[in-house]
């Protein structure tokens, strides 16, 4: 089921299996038939660890979503609540337990906190008078979830907000614990580098945890050579920019959640001749996206402008493979063709799906300058032009007319906030009168309740008035070559292809660390927020790797506060470069894009239009 997790340099299936083993052990503690009541947010991440079949093997007969009122009827002995440690969820659980107690006194209740138990939550259950009803109160430590052969995520959506707005370091503790679990399975990581305040905290916690377990030496040969911890606030610009890789655009436009995307069904309908259009499906088409699908693994990290050619090449290969049947003369040849048929049919279906997705994206992104411009694609193109002007330092110190027009047309607020924040980041803060003007226009157009959101963005460093007259961004841009003219989108030779010209700052830092090292950019590192540091962890004798000739080193890059699919594509590109000598595994607190990131910093984001 998860074979694609073991294809890469590091077998991430080991981590998945360890998580499954713990889940089985907990389920076996509750003997007899079971119903699981899910905190809805956990169903996606859990789906990546265990399918329903595994739960069924351990006598799970029913599954419900946690909601207030009475639980649906189920003829089971055990009711298990799988929840995040949130106080508001405890009140719903108390309501559920009360309504059940009146009906079924013989039922046993259990609660599983993910990823940690919480004294506050248990106290709330006690106040509600239901704590005594629970036979088992346990925690299930699901910190790092394998998403793909080179990608791990904690799916901790509020990590950035907690760290930078609320000064709450809970997510950093979970990160450190997750990294300790990783080291227990894959060996101690000898070198740790980091940039940013949060990175420093995580490294300190890891070193402290290691000292606390000083008696037990980890005897596993290290799989990772280096760990790089990067704070999201070291590079606030990259997530605000529109991603231009295939996977990045799917996420920007439709949103990828726990490896799945929901798409408009029209393009996927199998129309037969003469069939009336009234029978077209209305349910969104749900597709799983990961490297288990050969074609997706091949095209997902390409710039979208290179996807059409790749799909057309694949179509020719598949068509030629099907034509082979005419050449099969002998029984042996026919048998061989038939044995390949399931794989060929899967490839054809995969091609049809991705051609449909590419058409959906093209409708939004491409403009034909010779015909009347379609409004959606015109808006996309104009938006992109303004983003690229900001990235190259054009007119970042004055009110932007495009942003003014968008506010006047009452475009979605998140679109406005992404652009205004981007202008602020590229100018090291906005001039006071520009800052006040944008603030006033946004509040008068979208409502004064958004003053809280603007305040949050200011606190997080995304939107702020200029405090010093010096703007360091042009220096950082030039020194790290963040803007590359004429980026080659078809056959890239630099990471800047993922944003058609802009090289993500976070990935440039990663690239420079590998070669020639951060000492060469000491001045730029000082301009970026937070300390930079290096730590070494002692390995037991005999565990030092003897590197083979030409063997690549492996670096785990951990983004604290979120990472975008375009950054992941850039790291994969670096892994595949022949002369890089480095392979990257990516870990993060959350997979994000500009929209989901800004939403996580908003107050009452549910009031927003998408």
Coordinates of C-alpha atoms in Angstrom, one line a residue:
X1 CA 0.0 0.0 0.0
X2 CA 2.8 2.4 0.8
X3 CA 5.6 1.0 -1.4
X4 CA 6.4 4.5 -2.7
X5 CA 7.7 5.4 0.8
X6 CA 10.6 3.0 0.5
X7 CA 11.8 3.9 -3.0
X8 CA 14.0 6.8 -1.9
X9 CA 17.4 7.2 -0.3
X10 CA 15.7 6.8 3.1
X11 CA 13.1 4.1 3.7
X12 CA 10.3 6.2 5.3
X13 CA 8.2 3.0 5.6
X14 CA 10.1 2.2 8.8
X15 CA 8.5 5.3 10.4
X16 CA 5.1 4.4 9.1
X17 CA 5.3 0.9 10.4
X18 CA 6.4 2.1 13.8
X19 CA 3.3 4.4 13.9
X20 CA 1.0 1.5 12.8
X21 CA 2.5 -0.8 15.5
X22 CA 1.7 1.7 18.2
X23 CA -1.8 2.1 16.9
X24 CA -2.4 -1.7 16.9
X25 CA -1.1 -2.0 20.5
X26 CA -3.6 0.7 21.7
X27 CA -6.5 -0.9 19.9
X28 CA -5.7 -4.2 21.4
X29 CA -5.8 -2.7 24.9
X30 CA -9.6 -2.2 24.4
X31 CA -10.7 -5.8 24.0
X32 CA -14.0 -6.4 22.2
X33 CA -15.9 -4.6 19.4
X34 CA -15.1 -0.9 19.0
X35 CA -16.4 2.3 17.5
X36 CA -14.0 5.2 16.8
X37 CA -15.2 8.8 17.2
X38 CA -12.8 11.0 15.2
X39 CA -11.8 14.6 15.6
X40 CA -12.4 15.4 11.9
X41 CA -9.0 17.1 11.5
X42 CA -7.2 13.8 12.3
X43 CA -8.9 11.6 9.7
X44 CA -6.6 12.9 6.9
X45 CA -3.3 12.4 8.6
X46 CA -4.4 9.0 10.0
X47 CA -5.4 7.9 6.5
X48 CA -1.7 8.1 5.6
X49 CA -0.7 5.8 8.4
X50 CA -3.5 3.2 8.5
X51 CA -6.4 2.3 6.2
X52 CA -9.8 1.1 7.4
X53 CA -8.7 -2.5 6.8
X54 CA -6.1 -2.3 9.6
X55 CA -8.7 -0.9 12.0
X56 CA -11.2 -3.6 10.9
X57 CA -8.7 -6.3 11.8
X58 CA -8.7 -5.0 15.3
X59 CA -12.5 -5.1 15.8
X60 CA -13.3 -1.5 14.8
X61 CA -16.9 -1.8 13.5
X62 CA -18.1 1.8 13.2
X63 CA -16.5 5.2 12.8
X64 CA -18.2 8.5 13.5
X65 CA -17.2 12.2 13.3
X66 CA -17.0 14.0 16.7
X67 CA -20.0 16.4 17.0
X68 CA -22.2 17.6 19.8
X69 CA -25.3 15.9 20.9
X70 CA -25.9 12.1 21.0
X71 CA -23.6 9.6 19.3
X72 CA -25.1 7.6 16.4
X73 CA -26.3 4.1 17.6
X74 CA -23.7 1.3 17.4
X75 CA -23.8 -2.1 18.9
X76 CA -20.3 -2.1 20.3
X77 CA -18.6 -2.6 23.6
X78 CA -15.9 0.2 23.4
X79 CA -16.2 3.8 22.2
X80 CA -12.8 5.4 21.5
X81 CA -12.4 9.1 21.0
X82 CA -9.4 10.1 18.8
X83 CA -8.8 13.8 19.5
X84 CA -6.4 16.7 19.5
X85 CA -5.9 18.1 23.0
X86 CA -8.3 21.0 22.6
X87 CA -10.6 22.3 25.3
X88 CA -13.6 22.9 23.0
X89 CA -13.4 19.2 22.0
X90 CA -13.6 18.1 25.6
X91 CA -17.0 19.8 26.0
X92 CA -18.3 17.8 23.0
X93 CA -16.9 14.6 24.4
X94 CA -18.6 15.2 27.7
X95 CA -21.9 15.8 26.0
X96 CA -21.5 12.5 24.0
X97 CA -20.6 10.5 27.2
X98 CA -23.5 11.9 29.2
X99 CA -26.0 10.9 26.5
X100 CA -24.5 7.4 26.2
X101 CA -24.3 6.8 29.9
X102 CA -28.1 7.2 30.2
X103 CA -28.7 4.6 27.5
X104 CA -25.8 2.0 27.8
X105 CA -24.3 1.7 31.2
X106 CA -22.2 -1.3 30.1
X107 CA -20.2 0.7 27.5
X108 CA -16.5 1.4 28.0
X109 CA -15.1 4.7 27.0
X110 CA -11.5 5.4 26.0
X111 CA -9.7 8.6 24.9
X112 CA -6.6 8.8 22.7
X113 CA -4.9 12.2 22.6
X114 CA -2.9 13.0 19.4
X115 CA -0.1 13.9 19.6
X116 CA 0.1 14.5 23.4
X117 CA -2.0 14.1 26.6
X118 CA -3.0 17.3 28.2
X119 CA -3.5 18.0 31.9
X120 CA -5.8 21.0 31.0
X121 CA -8.1 18.7 28.9
X122 CA -8.3 16.1 31.6
X123 CA -9.1 18.8 34.1
X124 CA -11.9 20.0 31.8
X125 CA -13.3 16.5 31.6
X126 CA -13.2 16.3 35.4
X127 CA -15.1 19.6 35.7
X128 CA -17.7 18.2 33.3
X129 CA -18.0 15.1 35.6
X130 CA -17.0 12.5 33.0
X131 CA -13.3 11.9 33.6
X132 CA -14.2 8.8 35.7
X133 CA -16.1 7.3 32.7
X134 CA -12.9 6.6 30.8
X135 CA -11.1 3.3 31.2
X136 CA -8.0 4.3 29.1
X137 CA -6.7 7.8 28.7
X138 CA -3.6 7.6 26.5
X139 CA -1.6 9.5 23.9
X140 CA -0.6 8.6 20.4
X141 CA 2.6 10.3 19.4
X142 CA 2.0 11.1 15.7
X143 CA 4.6 13.8 15.1
X144 CA 6.1 13.2 11.7
X145 CA 3.8 11.6 9.1
X146 CA 5.4 10.2 5.9
X147 CA 3.7 11.9 2.9
X148 CA 6.0 10.6 0.2
X149 CA 9.3 8.9 -0.3
X150 CA 11.2 12.1 0.6
X151 CA 8.6 14.1 2.5
X152 CA 7.5 14.2 6.1
X153 CA 4.9 16.6 7.7
X154 CA 3.6 17.1 11.2
X155 CA 0.4 18.8 9.8
X156 CA 0.5 21.2 12.7
X157 CA -1.5 24.0 11.1
X158 CA -1.1 26.6 13.8
X159 CA 2.7 26.2 14.3
X160 CA 3.7 29.6 12.7
X161 CA 0.9 31.5 14.5
X162 CA 1.8 29.9 17.9
X163 CA 5.5 30.7 17.5
X164 CA 5.4 34.2 16.2
X165 CA 2.0 35.6 17.4
X166 CA 1.4 33.8 20.7
X167 CA 4.9 33.1 21.8
X168 CA 3.9 29.5 22.4
X169 CA 6.6 26.9 21.8
X170 CA 4.5 23.8 22.0
X171 CA 5.0 23.0 18.3
X172 CA 8.8 23.3 18.8
X173 CA 8.6 20.7 21.5
X174 CA 6.7 18.4 19.3
X175 CA 9.2 19.0 16.5
X176 CA 12.1 18.1 18.8
X177 CA 10.3 15.0 20.0
X178 CA 9.6 14.0 16.4
X179 CA 13.3 14.4 15.5
X180 CA 14.2 12.3 18.5
X181 CA 11.8 9.5 17.3
X182 CA 13.4 9.8 13.8
X183 CA 16.9 9.5 15.3
X184 CA 15.8 6.4 17.3
X185 CA 14.8 4.7 14.0
X186 CA 17.5 6.1 11.6
X187 CA 20.5 6.8 13.8
X188 CA 21.9 10.0 15.5
X189 CA 22.4 12.9 13.0
X190 CA 26.0 13.9 13.4
X191 CA 25.7 17.6 12.2
X192 CA 23.0 20.1 13.0
X193 CA 22.9 23.5 11.3
X194 CA 20.1 26.1 11.8
X195 CA 19.0 29.6 11.1
X196 CA 16.4 31.4 13.2
X197 CA 15.1 31.7 16.8
X198 CA 12.8 28.7 16.6
X199 CA 15.6 26.6 15.0
X200 CA 17.8 27.4 17.9
X201 CA 15.1 26.4 20.4
X202 CA 14.5 23.0 18.6
X203 CA 18.2 22.3 18.5
X204 CA 18.6 23.1 22.2
X205 CA 15.6 20.9 23.1
X206 CA 17.0 18.0 21.1
X207 CA 20.5 18.3 22.7
X208 CA 18.8 18.4 26.2
X209 CA 16.7 15.3 25.4
X210 CA 19.8 13.5 24.2
X211 CA 21.6 14.3 27.5
X212 CA 18.6 13.0 29.5
X213 CA 19.0 9.7 27.7
X214 CA 22.7 9.7 28.0
X215 CA 22.7 6.1 29.4
X216 CA 21.3 4.5 26.3
X217 CA 23.6 4.8 23.2
X218 CA 21.9 4.7 19.8
X219 CA 23.7 1.9 18.0
X220 CA 22.1 2.4 14.6
X221 CA 24.4 3.5 11.7
X222 CA 23.3 7.1 10.8
X223 CA 21.2 7.4 7.7
X224 CA 21.3 11.2 7.7
X225 CA 24.6 13.1 7.6
X226 CA 23.1 16.6 8.3
X227 CA 20.0 18.2 9.8
X228 CA 19.2 21.7 8.7
X229 CA 16.6 23.6 10.7
X230 CA 15.1 26.6 9.0
X231 CA 12.7 29.1 10.5
X232 CA 9.9 30.2 8.1
X233 CA 10.4 33.8 9.2
X234 CA 13.9 33.7 7.7
X235 CA 12.2 33.6 4.3
X236 CA 8.7 35.2 4.5
X237 CA 8.7 36.0 0.8
X238 CA 8.6 32.5 -0.8
X239 CA 5.2 31.3 0.5
X240 CA 3.6 34.6 -0.6
X241 CA 4.6 34.1 -4.3
X242 CA 2.4 32.1 -6.6
X243 CA 4.0 28.7 -7.2
X244 CA 4.5 27.8 -10.8
X245 CA 5.2 24.1 -10.7
X246 CA 2.5 21.6 -11.7
X247 CA 2.0 20.4 -8.1
X248 CA 2.3 23.9 -6.7
X249 CA -0.4 25.3 -9.0
X250 CA -2.8 22.4 -8.2
X251 CA -2.3 23.4 -4.5
X252 CA -2.7 27.1 -5.2
X253 CA -5.9 26.7 -7.2
X254 CA -7.6 23.6 -5.7
X255 CA -5.8 22.9 -2.4
X256 CA -4.0 19.5 -1.7
X257 CA -5.1 18.0 1.6
X258 CA -3.3 15.0 3.1
X259 CA -2.2 13.9 -0.4
X260 CA -5.7 14.3 -2.0
X261 CA -7.2 17.0 -4.3
X262 CA -10.8 17.6 -5.1
X263 CA -11.4 18.8 -8.6
X264 CA -14.4 20.1 -10.6
X265 CA -16.0 16.9 -12.1
X266 CA -16.9 18.2 -15.6
X267 CA -13.5 17.5 -17.2
X268 CA -13.4 14.0 -15.9
X269 CA -16.8 12.8 -17.2
X270 CA -16.6 9.9 -19.6
X271 CA -19.0 11.3 -22.3
X272 CA -20.4 8.8 -24.7
X273 CA -21.8 9.8 -28.0
X274 CA -25.3 11.1 -28.0
X275 CA -25.3 11.2 -24.1
X276 CA -27.2 14.1 -22.6
X277 CA -25.1 16.5 -20.5
X278 CA -27.7 16.4 -17.7
X279 CA -26.1 13.1 -16.5
X280 CA -22.7 14.7 -15.8
X281 CA -21.4 14.1 -12.3
X282 CA -21.8 16.8 -9.7
X283 CA -19.6 15.3 -7.0
X284 CA -16.0 16.7 -7.0
X285 CA -13.5 14.3 -8.5
X286 CA -11.1 13.2 -5.6
X287 CA -7.6 12.1 -6.7
X288 CA -4.7 10.9 -4.7
X289 CA -1.4 12.6 -5.6
X290 CA 1.9 11.0 -4.7
X291 CA 5.0 9.3 -6.3
X292 CA 3.3 5.9 -6.4
X293 CA 1.8 7.2 -9.6
X294 CA 4.6 7.1 -12.2
X295 CA 3.4 9.9 -14.4
X296 CA 2.7 12.3 -11.5
X297 CA 6.2 11.6 -10.0
X298 CA 7.6 12.6 -13.4
X299 CA 5.7 15.9 -14.0
X300 CA 4.8 17.3 -10.6
X301 CA 8.0 19.3 -10.1
X302 CA 8.1 20.7 -13.6
X303 CA 7.3 24.3 -14.3
X304 CA 3.7 24.3 -15.6
X305 CA 4.9 25.6 -19.0
X306 CA 6.9 22.3 -19.5
X307 CA 4.0 20.0 -18.5
X308 CA 2.1 20.1 -21.9
X309 CA 5.2 18.8 -23.8
X310 CA 5.8 16.0 -21.2
X311 CA 2.1 14.9 -21.4
X312 CA 2.2 14.8 -25.2
X313 CA 5.4 12.8 -25.1
X314 CA 3.8 10.3 -22.7
X315 CA 0.7 10.0 -24.9
X316 CA 2.9 9.0 -27.8
X317 CA 4.7 6.3 -25.8
X318 CA 1.4 4.9 -24.4
X319 CA -0.1 4.9 -27.9
X320 CA 2.9 3.1 -29.4
X321 CA 2.7 0.5 -26.6
X322 CA -0.9 -0.3 -27.4
X323 CA 0.0 -0.5 -31.1
X324 CA 2.4 -3.3 -30.2
X325 CA -0.5 -5.7 -30.1
X326 CA -0.6 -5.8 -33.9
X327 CA 2.9 -7.1 -33.9
X328 CA 2.3 -9.9 -31.4
X329 CA 2.2 -13.0 -33.6
X330 CA 3.2 -16.0 -31.4
X331 CA 1.4 -17.2 -28.3
X332 CA 4.4 -16.1 -26.2
X333 CA 4.3 -12.5 -27.6
X334 CA 0.5 -12.3 -27.0
X335 CA 0.9 -13.6 -23.5
X336 CA 3.6 -11.0 -22.8
X337 CA 1.4 -8.2 -24.2
X338 CA -1.6 -9.4 -22.0
X339 CA 0.6 -9.4 -18.9
X340 CA 1.6 -5.8 -19.6
X341 CA -2.0 -4.7 -20.2
X342 CA -3.0 -3.7 -16.6
X343 CA 0.1 -1.5 -16.3
X344 CA -0.6 0.1 -19.7
X345 CA -4.3 0.7 -18.9
X346 CA -3.3 2.3 -15.5
X347 CA -0.9 4.6 -17.4
X348 CA -3.6 5.6 -19.9
X349 CA -6.0 6.4 -17.1
X350 CA -3.3 8.4 -15.3
X351 CA -2.6 10.3 -18.5
X352 CA -6.3 11.1 -19.0
X353 CA -6.5 12.5 -15.4
X354 CA -3.4 14.7 -15.7
X355 CA -4.4 16.0 -19.1
X356 CA -7.7 17.1 -17.6
X357 CA -6.0 18.7 -14.6
X358 CA -3.6 20.5 -16.9
X359 CA -6.5 21.8 -18.9
X360 CA -8.3 23.1 -15.8
X361 CA -5.1 24.9 -14.7
X362 CA -4.5 26.3 -18.2
X363 CA -8.0 27.8 -18.3
X364 CA -6.9 29.9 -15.3
X365 CA -3.2 30.6 -16.0
X366 CA -2.7 31.1 -19.7
X367 CA -3.4 34.2 -21.7
X368 CA -3.7 34.6 -25.4
X369 CA -2.6 38.2 -26.1
X370 CA -4.0 38.1 -29.6
X371 CA -7.5 37.3 -28.6
X372 CA -9.7 39.1 -26.1
X373 CA -8.2 38.2 -22.7
X374 CA -10.2 35.8 -20.6
X375 CA -10.9 37.5 -17.2
X376 CA -9.6 34.6 -15.0
X377 CA -6.3 34.2 -16.9
X378 CA -5.9 38.0 -17.2
X379 CA -6.2 38.4 -13.5
X380 CA -3.7 35.6 -13.0
X381 CA -1.2 37.1 -15.4
X382 CA -1.5 40.6 -14.0
X383 CA -1.1 39.3 -10.4
X384 CA 2.1 37.4 -11.5
X385 CA 3.5 40.5 -13.2
X386 CA 3.1 42.6 -10.0
X387 CA 4.6 39.8 -7.9
X388 CA 7.7 39.7 -10.2
X389 CA 8.0 43.5 -10.1
X390 CA 8.1 43.4 -6.3
X391 CA 10.7 40.5 -6.3
X392 CA 13.0 42.5 -8.7
X393 CA 12.6 45.6 -6.5
X394 CA 10.4 47.7 -8.9
X395 CA 8.4 50.5 -7.2
X396 CA 8.2 48.7 -3.8
X397 CA 8.2 52.0 -1.9
X398 CA 5.0 53.5 -3.3
X399 CA 1.3 52.6 -3.5
X400 CA 0.8 50.0 -6.2
X401 CA -2.0 50.8 -8.7
X402 CA -2.9 47.2 -9.4
X403 CA -3.4 46.6 -5.6
X404 CA -5.6 49.7 -5.5
X405 CA -7.7 48.5 -8.4
X406 CA -8.1 45.0 -6.8
X407 CA -9.3 46.6 -3.5
X408 CA -11.7 48.9 -5.5
X409 CA -13.1 45.8 -7.3
X410 CA -13.4 44.1 -3.9
X411 CA -11.3 41.1 -5.0
X412 CA -10.8 38.3 -2.3
X413 CA -9.2 39.8 0.7
X414 CA -6.5 37.1 0.9
X415 CA -5.3 38.0 -2.6
X416 CA -4.9 41.6 -1.5
X417 CA -3.1 40.6 1.7
X418 CA -0.7 38.3 -0.1
X419 CA 0.3 41.2 -2.4
X420 CA 0.6 43.8 0.2
X421 CA 2.6 41.5 2.5
X422 CA 4.9 40.7 -0.5
X423 CA 5.5 44.4 -1.2
X424 CA 6.3 44.9 2.5
X425 CA 8.7 42.0 2.7
X426 CA 10.5 43.1 -0.5
X427 CA 10.9 46.7 0.8
X428 CA 11.9 45.8 4.4
X429 CA 8.6 47.3 5.6
X430 CA 6.4 49.9 3.9
X431 CA 6.8 53.7 4.2
X432 CA 4.5 54.9 6.9
X433 CA 2.1 56.8 4.6
X434 CA 1.9 53.8 2.2
X435 CA 1.3 51.4 5.1
X436 CA -1.5 53.7 6.5
X437 CA -3.1 54.1 3.1
X438 CA -3.3 50.3 2.5
X439 CA -4.6 49.7 6.0
X440 CA -7.3 52.4 5.7
X441 CA -8.4 51.1 2.2
X442 CA -8.6 47.5 3.4
X443 CA -10.6 48.3 6.5
X444 CA -13.0 50.6 4.7
X445 CA -13.6 48.1 1.9
X446 CA -13.6 44.8 3.8
X447 CA -14.7 45.8 7.3
X448 CA -13.2 47.1 10.5
X449 CA -13.1 43.6 12.1
X450 CA -10.0 42.9 9.9
X451 CA -7.9 45.2 12.1
X452 CA -7.1 42.1 14.2
X453 CA -5.8 40.3 11.1
X454 CA -3.7 43.3 10.0
X455 CA -2.3 43.4 13.6
X456 CA -1.5 39.7 13.4
X457 CA 0.4 40.2 10.1
X458 CA 2.3 43.0 11.6
X459 CA 3.2 40.9 14.6
X460 CA 4.3 38.1 12.3
X461 CA 6.6 40.5 10.4
X462 CA 4.7 40.1 7.1
X463 CA 3.2 43.6 6.9
X464 CA 4.9 46.4 8.8
X465 CA 5.9 50.0 8.6
X466 CA 9.6 50.7 7.8
X467 CA 11.6 51.3 10.9
X468 CA 15.0 52.0 9.3
X469 CA 15.7 53.7 6.1
X470 CA 17.9 50.8 5.0
X471 CA 16.3 48.1 2.8
X472 CA 18.5 45.0 2.9
X473 CA 16.4 43.0 0.4
X474 CA 18.3 44.2 -2.8
X475 CA 21.6 43.2 -1.2
X476 CA 20.2 39.8 -0.2
X477 CA 18.7 39.4 -3.7
X478 CA 22.0 40.2 -5.5
X479 CA 24.3 38.2 -3.2
X480 CA 22.2 35.1 -3.2
X481 CA 21.2 35.5 -6.9
X482 CA 17.5 35.3 -5.9
X483 CA 16.4 36.6 -9.3
X484 CA 17.6 34.9 -12.5
X485 CA 16.7 36.5 -15.8
X486 CA 15.6 34.1 -18.5
X487 CA 15.1 31.1 -16.2
X488 CA 14.9 28.0 -18.3
X489 CA 11.5 26.5 -17.6
X490 CA 11.7 23.5 -20.0
X491 CA 15.2 22.2 -19.2
X492 CA 16.1 24.0 -15.9
X493 CA 19.6 24.5 -14.8
X494 CA 18.8 26.4 -11.6
X495 CA 16.2 26.2 -8.8
X496 CA 14.7 29.6 -10.0
X497 CA 12.5 27.7 -12.5
X498 CA 10.0 26.9 -9.8
X499 CA 8.8 30.5 -9.7
X500 CA 9.9 31.4 -13.3
X501 CA 12.8 33.5 -12.3
X502 CA 12.7 33.8 -8.5
X503 CA 15.0 31.3 -6.6
X504 CA 13.4 30.6 -3.1
X505 CA 15.6 32.2 -0.5
X506 CA 15.2 29.2 1.9
X507 CA 16.5 26.8 -0.8
X508 CA 19.4 29.1 -1.8
X509 CA 20.5 29.0 1.8
X510 CA 20.3 25.2 1.7
X511 CA 22.3 25.1 -1.5
X512 CA 25.0 27.4 -0.3
X513 CA 25.3 25.4 3.0
X514 CA 26.1 22.3 0.9
X515 CA 28.7 24.2 -1.1
X516 CA 30.7 26.4 -0.5
X517 CA 29.3 26.7 3.1
X518 CA 27.6 29.5 5.1
X519 CA 30.9 31.2 5.9
X520 CA 30.9 32.5 2.4
X521 CA 27.6 34.5 3.0
X522 CA 28.2 35.5 6.7
X523 CA 27.1 39.1 6.0
X524 CA 23.8 38.1 4.4
X525 CA 23.0 35.7 7.2
X526 CA 23.4 38.6 9.7
X527 CA 20.8 40.6 7.7
X528 CA 18.3 37.8 8.0
X529 CA 16.4 37.3 11.3
X530 CA 17.6 35.0 14.1
X531 CA 20.9 33.4 14.9
X532 CA 22.7 30.9 12.7
X533 CA 24.5 28.0 14.4
X534 CA 26.2 24.6 14.0
X535 CA 26.2 21.8 16.5
X536 CA 27.8 18.3 16.4
X537 CA 26.4 15.2 18.0
X538 CA 29.0 12.6 19.1
X539 CA 28.5 9.2 17.6
X540 CA 29.4 6.0 19.4
X541 CA 32.7 4.4 18.2
X542 CA 32.3 2.3 15.1
X543 CA 29.3 4.2 13.8
X544 CA 31.2 6.7 11.7
X545 CA 30.2 6.3 8.0
X546 CA 32.8 5.2 5.6
X547 CA 31.7 6.9 2.4
X548 CA 32.0 5.1 -0.9
X549 CA 33.5 6.8 -3.9
X550 CA 30.8 9.0 -5.4
X551 CA 28.3 8.3 -2.7
X552 CA 25.9 11.2 -1.9
X553 CA 25.4 12.7 1.5
X554 CA 21.9 12.9 2.9
X555 CA 20.5 16.1 4.5
X556 CA 17.2 16.4 6.3
X557 CA 15.9 19.9 5.8
X558 CA 13.2 20.8 8.4
X559 CA 11.1 23.9 7.8
X560 CA 9.6 25.3 11.1
X561 CA 6.4 27.1 10.2
X562 CA 5.6 25.5 6.9
X563 CA 6.9 24.7 3.4
X564 CA 5.4 25.1 -0.1
X565 CA 5.4 22.5 -2.9
X566 CA 7.5 24.8 -5.1
X567 CA 10.3 24.7 -2.4
X568 CA 10.0 20.9 -2.2
X569 CA 10.4 20.8 -6.0
X570 CA 13.5 23.0 -5.8
X571 CA 15.0 20.7 -3.3
X572 CA 14.2 17.6 -5.4
X573 CA 15.9 19.4 -8.3
X574 CA 19.0 19.9 -6.2
X575 CA 19.0 16.2 -5.2
X576 CA 18.9 15.2 -8.9
X577 CA 21.7 17.5 -10.0
X578 CA 24.6 15.3 -11.0
X579 CA 27.3 17.4 -9.3
X580 CA 25.5 18.3 -6.1
X581 CA 26.7 15.3 -4.1
X582 CA 23.7 15.7 -1.8
X583 CA 20.3 14.2 -1.5
X584 CA 17.5 16.0 0.4
X585 CA 14.7 14.7 2.6
X586 CA 12.2 17.4 3.5
X587 CA 10.3 17.7 6.8
X588 CA 8.0 20.4 7.9
X589 CA 5.4 21.4 10.6
X590 CA 2.8 21.9 7.8
X591 CA 2.5 21.9 4.0
X592 CA 1.4 25.4 3.1
X593 CA 0.7 27.8 0.3
X594 CA 0.2 31.6 0.5
X595 CA -3.5 31.4 1.0
X596 CA -3.6 28.7 3.7
X597 CA -0.7 30.5 5.4
X598 CA -2.3 33.9 5.5
X599 CA -5.6 32.2 6.6
X600 CA -3.8 30.7 9.6
X601 CA -2.8 34.2 10.7
X602 CA -6.3 35.7 10.2
X603 CA -8.9 36.3 12.9
X604 CA -12.1 34.6 11.9
X605 CA -10.9 33.4 8.5
X606 CA -14.2 31.6 8.0
X607 CA -15.7 35.0 7.1
X608 CA -13.5 35.2 4.0
X609 CA -14.4 34.6 0.5
X610 CA -12.0 32.0 -1.0

